[in-house]
Amino acid sequence: MSKKGAVMGNIVVGVDGSDSARDALTWAIGEAKIRGREVVAVYAWIDPIVPPSIDGVIVPIPHVGIEQEAENLLEREIKEVTGGSDEVKVQRRFVRRHPVAALLRTSEDADMLVIGSRGLGGFSGLMLGSVGQQCVHHATCPVVIVPHKGR
């Protein structure tokens, strides 16, 4: 039985707006065509954290609009990669959760998890980003790391 949030038999791909993630989405859609599978595109985020003020008061940053921005970004990326074709069905998932946790949960029963070699994190010199590192070590399905074309 599939766990809540997991996707059975499909190809899960992480999308974050980076060039590397777009390459991963392109690869995942191409692979889905070959295998006759659907793609589940996952955009995950964690709410911004505000350090406490001098008097110790923590003021939360409202997350109004983040989900709409995520939907817009994912729609743009999918449209750019597919050219508007619906040859491969692409499910959209928007998850307010750390990207690693979101990708691992969604891919528990998937055929594979596809991610780009580097996302939008802050360590540009790394060959493999921190999300990729964690997914490779903890995923319960095969993980495909798609290198960025410019590398």
PDB file of C-alpha atoms in Angstrom:
ATOM      1  CA  MET A   1       0.000   0.000   0.000  1.00  0.00           C
ATOM      2  CA  SER A   2       1.311   3.442  -0.892  1.00  0.00           C
ATOM      3  CA  LYS A   3       2.051   5.832   1.953  1.00  0.00           C
ATOM      4  CA  LYS A   4       0.317   9.206   2.048  1.00  0.00           C
ATOM      5  CA  GLY A   5       1.998  11.544  -0.464  1.00  0.00           C
ATOM      6  CA  ALA A   6       3.910   8.781  -2.234  1.00  0.00           C
ATOM      7  CA  VAL A   7       3.466   8.124  -5.940  1.00  0.00           C
ATOM      8  CA  MET A   8       3.367   4.575  -7.299  1.00  0.00           C
ATOM      9  CA  GLY A   9       5.107   3.639 -10.527  1.00  0.00           C
ATOM     10  CA  ASN A  10       5.782   7.121 -11.863  1.00  0.00           C
ATOM     11  CA  ILE A  11       8.829   9.293 -12.336  1.00  0.00           C
ATOM     12  CA  VAL A  12       9.243  11.957  -9.665  1.00  0.00           C
ATOM     13  CA  VAL A  13      11.310  15.040 -10.481  1.00  0.00           C
ATOM     14  CA  GLY A  14      12.338  17.973  -8.323  1.00  0.00           C
ATOM     15  CA  VAL A  15      11.810  21.416  -9.840  1.00  0.00           C
ATOM     16  CA  ASP A  16      13.119  24.626  -8.256  1.00  0.00           C
ATOM     17  CA  GLY A  17      13.502  27.056 -11.142  1.00  0.00           C
ATOM     18  CA  SER A  18      17.213  26.395 -11.702  1.00  0.00           C
ATOM     19  CA  ASP A  19      18.696  25.478 -15.081  1.00  0.00           C
ATOM     20  CA  SER A  20      19.792  22.162 -13.608  1.00  0.00           C
ATOM     21  CA  ALA A  21      16.253  21.341 -12.469  1.00  0.00           C
ATOM     22  CA  ARG A  22      14.925  22.227 -15.927  1.00  0.00           C
ATOM     23  CA  ASP A  23      17.404  19.742 -17.408  1.00  0.00           C
ATOM     24  CA  ALA A  24      16.142  17.124 -14.918  1.00  0.00           C
ATOM     25  CA  LEU A  25      12.528  17.835 -15.897  1.00  0.00           C
ATOM     26  CA  THR A  26      13.437  17.515 -19.584  1.00  0.00           C
ATOM     27  CA  TRP A  27      15.150  14.184 -18.930  1.00  0.00           C
ATOM     28  CA  ALA A  28      12.273  12.894 -16.784  1.00  0.00           C
ATOM     29  CA  ILE A  29       9.690  13.732 -19.451  1.00  0.00           C
ATOM     30  CA  GLY A  30      11.799  12.032 -22.120  1.00  0.00           C
ATOM     31  CA  GLU A  31      12.155   8.939 -19.945  1.00  0.00           C
ATOM     32  CA  ALA A  32       8.428   8.929 -19.191  1.00  0.00           C
ATOM     33  CA  LYS A  33       7.720   8.852 -22.949  1.00  0.00           C
ATOM     34  CA  ILE A  34       9.960   5.806 -23.342  1.00  0.00           C
ATOM     35  CA  ARG A  35       8.485   3.978 -20.318  1.00  0.00           C
ATOM     36  CA  GLY A  36       4.865   5.032 -20.785  1.00  0.00           C
ATOM     37  CA  ARG A  37       4.789   6.614 -17.335  1.00  0.00           C
ATOM     38  CA  GLU A  38       3.556   9.839 -15.823  1.00  0.00           C
ATOM     39  CA  VAL A  39       5.817  12.487 -14.333  1.00  0.00           C
ATOM     40  CA  VAL A  40       5.240  13.987 -10.916  1.00  0.00           C
ATOM     41  CA  ALA A  41       6.914  17.407 -10.762  1.00  0.00           C
ATOM     42  CA  VAL A  42       7.559  18.483  -7.163  1.00  0.00           C
ATOM     43  CA  TYR A  43       8.201  22.029  -6.036  1.00  0.00           C
ATOM     44  CA  ALA A  44       8.981  22.156  -2.319  1.00  0.00           C
ATOM     45  CA  TRP A  45       9.861  24.998  -0.002  1.00  0.00           C
ATOM     46  CA  ILE A  46      10.290  25.838   3.620  1.00  0.00           C
ATOM     47  CA  ASP A  47       8.941  29.057   5.041  1.00  0.00           C
ATOM     48  CA  PRO A  48      11.521  31.774   5.654  1.00  0.00           C
ATOM     49  CA  ILE A  49      12.873  31.986   9.183  1.00  0.00           C
ATOM     50  CA  VAL A  50      13.236  35.348  10.870  1.00  0.00           C
ATOM     51  CA  PRO A  51      15.820  35.702  13.614  1.00  0.00           C
ATOM     52  CA  PRO A  52      14.335  36.937  16.892  1.00  0.00           C
ATOM     53  CA  SER A  53      14.513  40.643  17.622  1.00  0.00           C
ATOM     54  CA  ILE A  54      16.671  42.011  20.433  1.00  0.00           C
ATOM     55  CA  ASP A  55      13.802  41.612  22.882  1.00  0.00           C
ATOM     56  CA  GLY A  56      13.388  37.948  21.866  1.00  0.00           C
ATOM     57  CA  VAL A  57      10.196  38.375  19.889  1.00  0.00           C
ATOM     58  CA  ILE A  58       9.936  36.152  16.839  1.00  0.00           C
ATOM     59  CA  VAL A  59       7.947  37.701  14.038  1.00  0.00           C
ATOM     60  CA  PRO A  60       6.790  35.157  11.470  1.00  0.00           C
ATOM     61  CA  ILE A  61       7.064  36.088   7.827  1.00  0.00           C
ATOM     62  CA  PRO A  62       3.697  35.527   6.203  1.00  0.00           C
ATOM     63  CA  HIS A  63       3.922  32.970   3.406  1.00  0.00           C
ATOM     64  CA  VAL A  64       1.142  34.588   1.434  1.00  0.00           C
ATOM     65  CA  GLY A  65       1.786  34.124  -2.253  1.00  0.00           C
ATOM     66  CA  ILE A  66       4.540  31.505  -2.013  1.00  0.00           C
ATOM     67  CA  GLU A  67       2.264  28.703  -3.181  1.00  0.00           C
ATOM     68  CA  GLN A  68       0.964  30.827  -6.074  1.00  0.00           C
ATOM     69  CA  GLU A  69       4.546  31.668  -7.058  1.00  0.00           C
ATOM     70  CA  ALA A  70       5.380  27.959  -6.912  1.00  0.00           C
ATOM     71  CA  GLU A  71       2.419  27.107  -9.141  1.00  0.00           C
ATOM     72  CA  ASN A  72       3.403  29.813 -11.637  1.00  0.00           C
ATOM     73  CA  LEU A  73       7.021  28.676 -11.732  1.00  0.00           C
ATOM     74  CA  LEU A  74       6.089  25.024 -12.194  1.00  0.00           C
ATOM     75  CA  GLU A  75       3.605  25.829 -14.955  1.00  0.00           C
ATOM     76  CA  ARG A  76       6.233  27.932 -16.766  1.00  0.00           C
ATOM     77  CA  GLU A  77       8.876  25.213 -16.493  1.00  0.00           C
ATOM     78  CA  ILE A  78       6.535  22.451 -17.684  1.00  0.00           C
ATOM     79  CA  LYS A  79       5.271  24.531 -20.592  1.00  0.00           C
ATOM     80  CA  GLU A  80       8.819  25.442 -21.632  1.00  0.00           C
ATOM     81  CA  VAL A  81      10.015  21.828 -21.520  1.00  0.00           C
ATOM     82  CA  THR A  82       6.961  20.229 -23.158  1.00  0.00           C
ATOM     83  CA  GLY A  83       6.215  23.034 -25.594  1.00  0.00           C
ATOM     84  CA  GLY A  84       2.618  22.749 -24.414  1.00  0.00           C
ATOM     85  CA  SER A  85       2.315  19.113 -25.533  1.00  0.00           C
ATOM     86  CA  ASP A  86       0.334  16.765 -23.307  1.00  0.00           C
ATOM     87  CA  GLU A  87       1.966  13.612 -24.671  1.00  0.00           C
ATOM     88  CA  VAL A  88       3.216  12.867 -21.151  1.00  0.00           C
ATOM     89  CA  LYS A  89       0.921  13.569 -18.217  1.00  0.00           C
ATOM     90  CA  VAL A  90       2.659  15.764 -15.641  1.00  0.00           C
ATOM     91  CA  GLN A  91       1.186  15.916 -12.161  1.00  0.00           C
ATOM     92  CA  ARG A  92       2.055  18.978 -10.118  1.00  0.00           C
ATOM     93  CA  ARG A  93       2.881  18.798  -6.421  1.00  0.00           C
ATOM     94  CA  PHE A  94       3.451  21.846  -4.244  1.00  0.00           C
ATOM     95  CA  VAL A  95       4.804  20.894  -0.850  1.00  0.00           C
ATOM     96  CA  ARG A  96       5.536  23.163   2.105  1.00  0.00           C
ATOM     97  CA  ARG A  97       8.315  20.974   3.420  1.00  0.00           C
ATOM     98  CA  HIS A  98      12.086  20.729   3.163  1.00  0.00           C
ATOM     99  CA  PRO A  99      12.861  19.681  -0.450  1.00  0.00           C
ATOM    100  CA  VAL A 100      14.699  16.520   0.606  1.00  0.00           C
ATOM    101  CA  ALA A 101      11.814  15.338   2.792  1.00  0.00           C
ATOM    102  CA  ALA A 102       9.267  16.221   0.102  1.00  0.00           C
ATOM    103  CA  LEU A 103      11.152  14.390  -2.651  1.00  0.00           C
ATOM    104  CA  LEU A 104      11.854  11.315  -0.518  1.00  0.00           C
ATOM    105  CA  ARG A 105       8.227  11.045   0.618  1.00  0.00           C
ATOM    106  CA  THR A 106       6.798  11.571  -2.868  1.00  0.00           C
ATOM    107  CA  SER A 107       9.175   9.057  -4.452  1.00  0.00           C
ATOM    108  CA  GLU A 108       8.745   6.224  -1.917  1.00  0.00           C
ATOM    109  CA  ASP A 109       6.863   4.033  -4.410  1.00  0.00           C
ATOM    110  CA  ALA A 110       8.016   5.692  -7.637  1.00  0.00           C
ATOM    111  CA  ASP A 111       9.976   4.032 -10.424  1.00  0.00           C
ATOM    112  CA  MET A 112      12.679   6.650 -10.008  1.00  0.00           C
ATOM    113  CA  LEU A 113      13.537  10.048  -8.608  1.00  0.00           C
ATOM    114  CA  VAL A 114      15.157  12.546 -10.977  1.00  0.00           C
ATOM    115  CA  ILE A 115      16.960  15.669  -9.819  1.00  0.00           C
ATOM    116  CA  GLY A 116      19.405  18.126 -11.269  1.00  0.00           C
ATOM    117  CA  SER A 117      23.028  18.075 -10.201  1.00  0.00           C
ATOM    118  CA  ARG A 118      22.770  21.520  -8.612  1.00  0.00           C
ATOM    119  CA  GLY A 119      19.839  23.634  -7.558  1.00  0.00           C
ATOM    120  CA  LEU A 120      19.499  27.118  -6.171  1.00  0.00           C
ATOM    121  CA  GLY A 121      21.548  26.489  -3.005  1.00  0.00           C
ATOM    122  CA  GLY A 122      24.453  28.683  -2.006  1.00  0.00           C
ATOM    123  CA  PHE A 123      27.484  26.473  -2.731  1.00  0.00           C
ATOM    124  CA  SER A 124      28.047  26.884  -6.455  1.00  0.00           C
ATOM    125  CA  GLY A 125      31.375  25.022  -6.442  1.00  0.00           C
ATOM    126  CA  LEU A 126      29.821  21.716  -5.436  1.00  0.00           C
ATOM    127  CA  MET A 127      29.448  19.103  -8.159  1.00  0.00           C
ATOM    128  CA  LEU A 128      26.320  17.750  -6.456  1.00  0.00           C
ATOM    129  CA  GLY A 129      24.020  19.877  -4.334  1.00  0.00           C
ATOM    130  CA  SER A 130      22.973  19.048  -0.799  1.00  0.00           C
ATOM    131  CA  VAL A 131      19.484  17.923  -1.894  1.00  0.00           C
ATOM    132  CA  GLY A 132      21.054  15.530  -4.401  1.00  0.00           C
ATOM    133  CA  GLN A 133      23.460  14.184  -1.792  1.00  0.00           C
ATOM    134  CA  GLN A 134      20.651  13.428   0.645  1.00  0.00           C
ATOM    135  CA  CYS A 135      18.386  11.905  -1.985  1.00  0.00           C
ATOM    136  CA  VAL A 136      21.110   9.598  -3.261  1.00  0.00           C
ATOM    137  CA  HIS A 137      21.737   8.323   0.263  1.00  0.00           C
ATOM    138  CA  HIS A 138      18.149   7.997   1.490  1.00  0.00           C
ATOM    139  CA  ALA A 139      15.815   7.336  -1.454  1.00  0.00           C
ATOM    140  CA  THR A 140      13.977   4.011  -1.647  1.00  0.00           C
ATOM    141  CA  CYS A 141      13.966   4.033  -5.453  1.00  0.00           C
ATOM    142  CA  PRO A 142      16.670   4.573  -8.075  1.00  0.00           C
ATOM    143  CA  VAL A 143      17.903   8.176  -8.241  1.00  0.00           C
ATOM    144  CA  VAL A 144      18.976   9.817 -11.486  1.00  0.00           C
ATOM    145  CA  ILE A 145      21.184  12.905 -11.204  1.00  0.00           C
ATOM    146  CA  VAL A 146      21.039  14.833 -14.467  1.00  0.00           C
ATOM    147  CA  PRO A 147      24.126  16.983 -15.062  1.00  0.00           C
ATOM    148  CA  HIS A 148      23.584  20.528 -16.223  1.00  0.00           C
ATOM    149  CA  LYS A 149      24.241  20.959 -19.956  1.00  0.00           C
ATOM    150  CA  GLY A 150      26.641  23.835 -19.287  1.00  0.00           C
ATOM    151  CA  ARG A 151      28.942  21.646 -17.210  1.00  0.00           C
TER     152      ARG A 151
END
